[in-house]
Amino acid sequence: MNQELSEVKVATEPEVVTSKRKTRRAVLGAMTSATALLGLVEESEAQTTPFRSAELKLLDRITYGATQADLTLITQMGYGPYLEKQLTMTVSEDSVCEAQVKLRWPHIHKTAKQIYPIDNGWEVWEGFRDSVIYREVFSKRQLHEKMCEFWRDHFNIFGYKVGHYMLIPDYNNVVRKHALGKFPDMLWASAHSAAMMQYLDNASSYGGNPNQNYAREIMELHSMGVSGGYTQNDVIDVTSCFTGYTYEWDAGKPNGLEWMYADWMHADGVKYVLGRTIPAGGGIKDAELVMRILSTHPSTAKFLAKKLIKWFLGEGTPASLLTKVSDTYLRTGGDIKAMLRDILTAANMSAARPKLKRPGHLYVGALRAMNPTVSSFSWMRWGYMSVAGQDMFGWATPDGMPDKTTHWQGLLLPRWNFFFAGMSGGFNSQFRFDLKRAIGTRASAQAVADRIDAVFCLSKMPLAEKDRIIAFLRRRAITDDTVREAAAIALCMPSYQWF
């Protein structure tokens, strides 16, 4: 603990303090007193935050970080209408954000064949990942962006294996297109993705040399779950059904780098999948039948319901809710919005357990509150997200990044350093934010602490944490530097790390 704290990088010290050591000790003292944080605090301690209305908890769960504008809107509309608006908002209603994405990163809307020959391939790859964060920060469709993150983990693809030119179309056509649609359509789109076929080695799987990777993962991770009831024999025959699902390797051909079915690769013959007989001679229809079986299976309904409930409500899924959401999946043909309506009720929000923010969620939330001018997010991705274990599209295994507190509760320093560097203007070349204007009057330590609370925490910072901010400010003159440090300390507090 002490060793970790001693390494925290503190930004510019206030002028009134002549000793850097005193400033460092003061900052770290304020943090130490509140460092019931991440792995150093039990989840029960994170529940000591003040009572929050169902509306505030909904904002916490379906946005990356609610702003004053979000709070005003949900107050005006009410819980139900606000949620419905987030569920049904169209791209055209988010035109300002989308126009910026298209202007700044024009290549990310192209096909794999069009992206492949672009000389600045690395810039396209970097720009694509910047565009994902840009939407998380500035999009009005916050629930859609949260679901995009959920599905990109669910259908995880390791970008460094498949190449950005195939990954980008997959993200657009599988994840973004179907994030709030119907799951069978998403499963179908994923199975017809060149990137997925390459990533899980189905592109080179044929009758004489089958590869079981994709067949296993489409059941274990994409649909039924590891305890869904399939057997190794099912894996073997699903593998045979998907032989021939590949892509055109020659980028020079009209359909270059696109998904295709190669009949000569297909393993003909009778297959048996989950108690169903798939007759010989089906060709491409074999895999299509498998997808219908999987997407309508009760195990798929239960597996997806449990993951979605955990994503929004935390650990401890009530059996009654799991049954309700699973039944909704089967009744509606896998309608994701219908499932979310069951999950995101005011009663469920009020009972939701605290969750620890993953690094990207944590940083993006702060940026949403700041409303900064950003030229690039590379500093955030490489210096802070990757260091904290969340390299976007860099998770090598197909299970996706964990939605589990215990996985993320280490590595405090990247979290702390991000806020101290950001508040001190450490990203001036890529990021600009007028904290002085946002905080406004600085007549007293109390006034500054109240404004920090309002801007970043929507005035729900626990009193004990606010008292520590006030105590920090009262020990020195209130300058631009001390305000920045106080804001950074507030963002390092437990209540901001949990949601």
PDB file of N, CA and C in Angstrom, residues 345-412:
ATOM      1  N   THR A 345     -35.704  -2.265 -14.887  1.00  0.00           N
ATOM      2  CA  THR A 345     -36.842  -1.654 -14.195  1.00  0.00           C
ATOM      3  C   THR A 345     -36.344  -0.835 -13.010  1.00  0.00           C
ATOM      4  N   ALA A 346     -37.189   0.078 -12.543  1.00  0.00           N
ATOM      5  CA  ALA A 346     -36.816   0.905 -11.400  1.00  0.00           C
ATOM      6  C   ALA A 346     -36.567   0.046 -10.167  1.00  0.00           C
ATOM      7  N   ALA A 347     -37.378  -0.999  -9.985  1.00  0.00           N
ATOM      8  CA  ALA A 347     -37.193  -1.876  -8.820  1.00  0.00           C
ATOM      9  C   ALA A 347     -35.856  -2.601  -8.893  1.00  0.00           C
ATOM     10  N   ASN A 348     -35.515  -3.092 -10.080  1.00  0.00           N
ATOM     11  CA  ASN A 348     -34.236  -3.790 -10.230  1.00  0.00           C
ATOM     12  C   ASN A 348     -33.064  -2.834 -10.043  1.00  0.00           C
ATOM     13  N   MET A 349     -33.204  -1.617 -10.536  1.00  0.00           N
ATOM     14  CA  MET A 349     -32.138  -0.632 -10.352  1.00  0.00           C
ATOM     15  C   MET A 349     -31.925  -0.329  -8.875  1.00  0.00           C
ATOM     16  N   SER A 350     -33.016  -0.172  -8.146  1.00  0.00           N
ATOM     17  CA  SER A 350     -32.902   0.155  -6.725  1.00  0.00           C
ATOM     18  C   SER A 350     -32.197  -0.945  -5.950  1.00  0.00           C
ATOM     19  N   ALA A 351     -32.352  -2.197  -6.409  1.00  0.00           N
ATOM     20  CA  ALA A 351     -31.743  -3.340  -5.713  1.00  0.00           C
ATOM     21  C   ALA A 351     -30.384  -3.725  -6.271  1.00  0.00           C
ATOM     22  N   ALA A 352     -29.925  -3.042  -7.329  1.00  0.00           N
ATOM     23  CA  ALA A 352     -28.684  -3.435  -8.002  1.00  0.00           C
ATOM     24  C   ALA A 352     -27.482  -3.287  -7.074  1.00  0.00           C
ATOM     25  N   ARG A 353     -26.589  -4.251  -7.130  1.00  0.00           N
ATOM     26  CA  ARG A 353     -25.387  -4.227  -6.313  1.00  0.00           C
ATOM     27  C   ARG A 353     -24.317  -3.362  -6.984  1.00  0.00           C
ATOM     28  N   PRO A 354     -23.405  -2.796  -6.200  1.00  0.00           N
ATOM     29  CA  PRO A 354     -22.336  -1.968  -6.781  1.00  0.00           C
ATOM     30  C   PRO A 354     -21.430  -2.781  -7.709  1.00  0.00           C
ATOM     31  N   LYS A 355     -20.953  -2.109  -8.747  1.00  0.00           N
ATOM     32  CA  LYS A 355     -19.988  -2.714  -9.666  1.00  0.00           C
ATOM     33  C   LYS A 355     -18.768  -1.809  -9.758  1.00  0.00           C
ATOM     34  N   LEU A 356     -17.616  -2.420  -9.965  1.00  0.00           N
ATOM     35  CA  LEU A 356     -16.385  -1.662 -10.154  1.00  0.00           C
ATOM     36  C   LEU A 356     -16.248  -1.295 -11.620  1.00  0.00           C
ATOM     37  N   LYS A 357     -15.975  -0.040 -11.894  1.00  0.00           N
ATOM     38  CA  LYS A 357     -15.807   0.384 -13.281  1.00  0.00           C
ATOM     39  C   LYS A 357     -14.543  -0.230 -13.883  1.00  0.00           C
ATOM     40  N   ARG A 358     -14.654  -0.729 -15.078  1.00  0.00           N
ATOM     41  CA  ARG A 358     -13.457  -1.134 -15.803  1.00  0.00           C
ATOM     42  C   ARG A 358     -12.704   0.139 -16.212  1.00  0.00           C
ATOM     43  N   PRO A 359     -11.415   0.033 -16.506  1.00  0.00           N
ATOM     44  CA  PRO A 359     -10.627   1.245 -16.768  1.00  0.00           C
ATOM     45  C   PRO A 359     -11.221   2.169 -17.823  1.00  0.00           C
ATOM     46  N   GLY A 360     -11.624   1.613 -18.971  1.00  0.00           N
ATOM     47  CA  GLY A 360     -12.183   2.454 -20.022  1.00  0.00           C
ATOM     48  C   GLY A 360     -13.435   3.177 -19.566  1.00  0.00           C
ATOM     49  N   HIS A 361     -14.299   2.468 -18.868  1.00  0.00           N
ATOM     50  CA  HIS A 361     -15.524   3.063 -18.323  1.00  0.00           C
ATOM     51  C   HIS A 361     -15.177   4.220 -17.394  1.00  0.00           C
ATOM     52  N   LEU A 362     -14.203   4.008 -16.537  1.00  0.00           N
ATOM     53  CA  LEU A 362     -13.787   5.019 -15.570  1.00  0.00           C
ATOM     54  C   LEU A 362     -13.297   6.283 -16.262  1.00  0.00           C
ATOM     55  N   TYR A 363     -12.408   6.114 -17.227  1.00  0.00           N
ATOM     56  CA  TYR A 363     -11.826   7.274 -17.902  1.00  0.00           C
ATOM     57  C   TYR A 363     -12.855   8.000 -18.776  1.00  0.00           C
ATOM     58  N   VAL A 364     -13.644   7.236 -19.512  1.00  0.00           N
ATOM     59  CA  VAL A 364     -14.642   7.841 -20.391  1.00  0.00           C
ATOM     60  C   VAL A 364     -15.652   8.644 -19.582  1.00  0.00           C
ATOM     61  N   GLY A 365     -16.040   8.128 -18.411  1.00  0.00           N
ATOM     62  CA  GLY A 365     -16.991   8.849 -17.582  1.00  0.00           C
ATOM     63  C   GLY A 365     -16.479  10.210 -17.179  1.00  0.00           C
ATOM     64  N   ALA A 366     -15.211  10.281 -16.818  1.00  0.00           N
ATOM     65  CA  ALA A 366     -14.623  11.573 -16.449  1.00  0.00           C
ATOM     66  C   ALA A 366     -14.598  12.514 -17.646  1.00  0.00           C
ATOM     67  N   LEU A 367     -14.270  11.990 -18.826  1.00  0.00           N
ATOM     68  CA  LEU A 367     -14.241  12.829 -20.023  1.00  0.00           C
ATOM     69  C   LEU A 367     -15.632  13.357 -20.359  1.00  0.00           C
ATOM     70  N   ARG A 368     -16.655  12.540 -20.151  1.00  0.00           N
ATOM     71  CA  ARG A 368     -18.023  13.012 -20.418  1.00  0.00           C
ATOM     72  C   ARG A 368     -18.367  14.201 -19.522  1.00  0.00           C
ATOM     73  N   ALA A 369     -17.936  14.140 -18.273  1.00  0.00           N
ATOM     74  CA  ALA A 369     -18.200  15.251 -17.362  1.00  0.00           C
ATOM     75  C   ALA A 369     -17.418  16.498 -17.768  1.00  0.00           C
ATOM     76  N   MET A 370     -16.213  16.305 -18.301  1.00  0.00           N
ATOM     77  CA  MET A 370     -15.358  17.425 -18.688  1.00  0.00           C
ATOM     78  C   MET A 370     -15.785  18.075 -20.007  1.00  0.00           C
ATOM     79  N   ASN A 371     -16.427  17.279 -20.895  1.00  0.00           N
ATOM     80  CA  ASN A 371     -16.771  17.762 -22.238  1.00  0.00           C
ATOM     81  C   ASN A 371     -15.563  18.416 -22.899  1.00  0.00           C
ATOM     82  N   PRO A 372     -14.472  17.661 -23.056  1.00  0.00           N
ATOM     83  CA  PRO A 372     -13.222  18.258 -23.544  1.00  0.00           C
ATOM     84  C   PRO A 372     -13.178  18.398 -25.061  1.00  0.00           C
ATOM     85  N   THR A 373     -12.196  19.115 -25.521  1.00  0.00           N
ATOM     86  CA  THR A 373     -11.836  19.120 -26.935  1.00  0.00           C
ATOM     87  C   THR A 373     -10.720  18.104 -27.103  1.00  0.00           C
ATOM     88  N   VAL A 374     -10.924  17.106 -27.967  1.00  0.00           N
ATOM     89  CA  VAL A 374      -9.988  15.988 -28.078  1.00  0.00           C
ATOM     90  C   VAL A 374      -9.524  15.836 -29.516  1.00  0.00           C
ATOM     91  N   SER A 375      -8.227  15.736 -29.698  1.00  0.00           N
ATOM     92  CA  SER A 375      -7.682  15.463 -31.032  1.00  0.00           C
ATOM     93  C   SER A 375      -7.352  13.990 -31.203  1.00  0.00           C
ATOM     94  N   SER A 376      -7.090  13.294 -30.110  1.00  0.00           N
ATOM     95  CA  SER A 376      -6.753  11.873 -30.159  1.00  0.00           C
ATOM     96  C   SER A 376      -6.937  11.276 -28.770  1.00  0.00           C
ATOM     97  N   PHE A 377      -7.243   9.982 -28.740  1.00  0.00           N
ATOM     98  CA  PHE A 377      -7.333   9.269 -27.464  1.00  0.00           C
ATOM     99  C   PHE A 377      -6.157   8.311 -27.285  1.00  0.00           C
ATOM    100  N   SER A 378      -5.116   8.457 -28.095  1.00  0.00           N
ATOM    101  CA  SER A 378      -4.011   7.501 -28.017  1.00  0.00           C
ATOM    102  C   SER A 378      -3.355   7.518 -26.647  1.00  0.00           C
ATOM    103  N   TRP A 379      -3.259   8.701 -26.042  1.00  0.00           N
ATOM    104  CA  TRP A 379      -2.666   8.804 -24.708  1.00  0.00           C
ATOM    105  C   TRP A 379      -3.448   7.978 -23.698  1.00  0.00           C
ATOM    106  N   MET A 380      -4.767   7.970 -23.846  1.00  0.00           N
ATOM    107  CA  MET A 380      -5.608   7.232 -22.908  1.00  0.00           C
ATOM    108  C   MET A 380      -5.529   5.733 -23.166  1.00  0.00           C
ATOM    109  N   ARG A 381      -5.545   5.361 -24.436  1.00  0.00           N
ATOM    110  CA  ARG A 381      -5.546   3.932 -24.770  1.00  0.00           C
ATOM    111  C   ARG A 381      -4.223   3.265 -24.410  1.00  0.00           C
ATOM    112  N   TRP A 382      -3.108   3.878 -24.835  1.00  0.00           N
ATOM    113  CA  TRP A 382      -1.805   3.245 -24.632  1.00  0.00           C
ATOM    114  C   TRP A 382      -1.268   3.457 -23.221  1.00  0.00           C
ATOM    115  N   GLY A 383      -1.408   4.678 -22.706  1.00  0.00           N
ATOM    116  CA  GLY A 383      -0.787   4.989 -21.430  1.00  0.00           C
ATOM    117  C   GLY A 383      -1.574   4.577 -20.211  1.00  0.00           C
ATOM    118  N   TYR A 384      -2.909   4.371 -20.389  1.00  0.00           N
ATOM    119  CA  TYR A 384      -3.724   4.134 -19.211  1.00  0.00           C
ATOM    120  C   TYR A 384      -4.662   2.940 -19.346  1.00  0.00           C
ATOM    121  N   MET A 385      -5.362   2.789 -20.471  1.00  0.00           N
ATOM    122  CA  MET A 385      -6.234   1.615 -20.626  1.00  0.00           C
ATOM    123  C   MET A 385      -5.420   0.337 -20.750  1.00  0.00           C
ATOM    124  N   SER A 386      -4.441   0.334 -21.648  1.00  0.00           N
ATOM    125  CA  SER A 386      -3.627  -0.868 -21.850  1.00  0.00           C
ATOM    126  C   SER A 386      -2.843  -1.225 -20.599  1.00  0.00           C
ATOM    127  N   VAL A 387      -2.277  -0.202 -19.953  1.00  0.00           N
ATOM    128  CA  VAL A 387      -1.494  -0.440 -18.741  1.00  0.00           C
ATOM    129  C   VAL A 387      -2.372  -1.019 -17.641  1.00  0.00           C
ATOM    130  N   ALA A 388      -3.644  -0.632 -17.627  1.00  0.00           N
ATOM    131  CA  ALA A 388      -4.578  -1.144 -16.625  1.00  0.00           C
ATOM    132  C   ALA A 388      -5.241  -2.444 -17.062  1.00  0.00           C
ATOM    133  N   GLY A 389      -4.808  -3.007 -18.201  1.00  0.00           N
ATOM    134  CA  GLY A 389      -5.281  -4.322 -18.624  1.00  0.00           C
ATOM    135  C   GLY A 389      -6.402  -4.325 -19.630  1.00  0.00           C
ATOM    136  N   GLN A 390      -6.774  -3.170 -20.182  1.00  0.00           N
ATOM    137  CA  GLN A 390      -7.896  -3.113 -21.118  1.00  0.00           C
ATOM    138  C   GLN A 390      -7.444  -2.557 -22.467  1.00  0.00           C
ATOM    139  N   ASP A 391      -6.667  -3.352 -23.173  1.00  0.00           N
ATOM    140  CA  ASP A 391      -6.217  -2.993 -24.516  1.00  0.00           C
ATOM    141  C   ASP A 391      -7.368  -3.257 -25.480  1.00  0.00           C
ATOM    142  N   MET A 392      -7.959  -2.213 -25.995  1.00  0.00           N
ATOM    143  CA  MET A 392      -9.150  -2.336 -26.826  1.00  0.00           C
ATOM    144  C   MET A 392      -8.901  -3.193 -28.063  1.00  0.00           C
ATOM    145  N   PHE A 393      -9.703  -4.240 -28.232  1.00  0.00           N
ATOM    146  CA  PHE A 393      -9.577  -5.227 -29.295  1.00  0.00           C
ATOM    147  C   PHE A 393      -8.243  -5.983 -29.201  1.00  0.00           C
ATOM    148  N   GLY A 394      -7.666  -5.993 -28.013  1.00  0.00           N
ATOM    149  CA  GLY A 394      -6.388  -6.669 -27.812  1.00  0.00           C
ATOM    150  C   GLY A 394      -6.477  -7.844 -26.860  1.00  0.00           C
ATOM    151  N   TRP A 395      -7.693  -8.351 -26.618  1.00  0.00           N
ATOM    152  CA  TRP A 395      -7.868  -9.516 -25.754  1.00  0.00           C
ATOM    153  C   TRP A 395      -7.718 -10.767 -26.619  1.00  0.00           C
ATOM    154  N   ALA A 396      -6.702 -11.561 -26.342  1.00  0.00           N
ATOM    155  CA  ALA A 396      -6.319 -12.630 -27.267  1.00  0.00           C
ATOM    156  C   ALA A 396      -7.286 -13.808 -27.272  1.00  0.00           C
ATOM    157  N   THR A 397      -7.869 -14.152 -26.138  1.00  0.00           N
ATOM    158  CA  THR A 397      -8.720 -15.335 -26.056  1.00  0.00           C
ATOM    159  C   THR A 397     -10.172 -14.984 -26.378  1.00  0.00           C
ATOM    160  N   PRO A 398     -10.959 -15.947 -26.878  1.00  0.00           N
ATOM    161  CA  PRO A 398     -12.309 -15.626 -27.365  1.00  0.00           C
ATOM    162  C   PRO A 398     -13.341 -15.351 -26.291  1.00  0.00           C
ATOM    163  N   ASP A 399     -12.980 -15.470 -25.011  1.00  0.00           N
ATOM    164  CA  ASP A 399     -13.957 -15.236 -23.946  1.00  0.00           C
ATOM    165  C   ASP A 399     -14.226 -13.755 -23.702  1.00  0.00           C
ATOM    166  N   GLY A 400     -13.425 -12.855 -24.251  1.00  0.00           N
ATOM    167  CA  GLY A 400     -13.653 -11.433 -24.065  1.00  0.00           C
ATOM    168  C   GLY A 400     -13.187 -10.954 -22.703  1.00  0.00           C
ATOM    169  N   MET A 401     -13.087  -9.633 -22.562  1.00  0.00           N
ATOM    170  CA  MET A 401     -12.623  -9.068 -21.298  1.00  0.00           C
ATOM    171  C   MET A 401     -13.624  -9.350 -20.187  1.00  0.00           C
ATOM    172  N   PRO A 402     -13.151  -9.705 -18.998  1.00  0.00           N
ATOM    173  CA  PRO A 402     -14.049 -10.133 -17.929  1.00  0.00           C
ATOM    174  C   PRO A 402     -14.965  -9.021 -17.418  1.00  0.00           C
ATOM    175  N   ASP A 403     -16.177  -9.416 -17.109  1.00  0.00           N
ATOM    176  CA  ASP A 403     -17.108  -8.544 -16.398  1.00  0.00           C
ATOM    177  C   ASP A 403     -17.121  -9.017 -14.949  1.00  0.00           C
ATOM    178  N   LYS A 404     -15.992  -8.812 -14.286  1.00  0.00           N
ATOM    179  CA  LYS A 404     -15.795  -9.386 -12.960  1.00  0.00           C
ATOM    180  C   LYS A 404     -14.920  -8.455 -12.133  1.00  0.00           C
ATOM    181  N   THR A 405     -15.428  -8.068 -10.969  1.00  0.00           N
ATOM    182  CA  THR A 405     -14.720  -7.112 -10.128  1.00  0.00           C
ATOM    183  C   THR A 405     -13.314  -7.587  -9.760  1.00  0.00           C
ATOM    184  N   THR A 406     -13.196  -8.857  -9.396  1.00  0.00           N
ATOM    185  CA  THR A 406     -11.900  -9.352  -8.923  1.00  0.00           C
ATOM    186  C   THR A 406     -10.820  -9.242  -9.988  1.00  0.00           C
ATOM    187  N   HIS A 407     -11.198  -9.251 -11.254  1.00  0.00           N
ATOM    188  CA  HIS A 407     -10.199  -9.141 -12.316  1.00  0.00           C
ATOM    189  C   HIS A 407      -9.619  -7.733 -12.398  1.00  0.00           C
ATOM    190  N   TRP A 408     -10.429  -6.714 -12.069  1.00  0.00           N
ATOM    191  CA  TRP A 408     -10.032  -5.328 -12.309  1.00  0.00           C
ATOM    192  C   TRP A 408      -9.587  -4.587 -11.054  1.00  0.00           C
ATOM    193  N   GLN A 409      -9.578  -5.249  -9.895  1.00  0.00           N
ATOM    194  CA  GLN A 409      -9.337  -4.492  -8.680  1.00  0.00           C
ATOM    195  C   GLN A 409      -7.859  -4.323  -8.337  1.00  0.00           C
ATOM    196  N   GLY A 410      -6.978  -4.721  -9.215  1.00  0.00           N
ATOM    197  CA  GLY A 410      -5.569  -4.406  -9.052  1.00  0.00           C
ATOM    198  C   GLY A 410      -5.201  -3.191  -9.891  1.00  0.00           C
ATOM    199  N   LEU A 411      -3.921  -2.899  -9.949  1.00  0.00           N
ATOM    200  CA  LEU A 411      -3.404  -1.831 -10.807  1.00  0.00           C
ATOM    201  C   LEU A 411      -4.058  -0.477 -10.521  1.00  0.00           C
ATOM    202  N   LEU A 412      -3.848   0.012  -9.313  1.00  0.00           N
ATOM    203  CA  LEU A 412      -4.398   1.315  -8.947  1.00  0.00           C
ATOM    204  C   LEU A 412      -3.693   2.467  -9.653  1.00  0.00           C
TER     205      LEU A 412
END
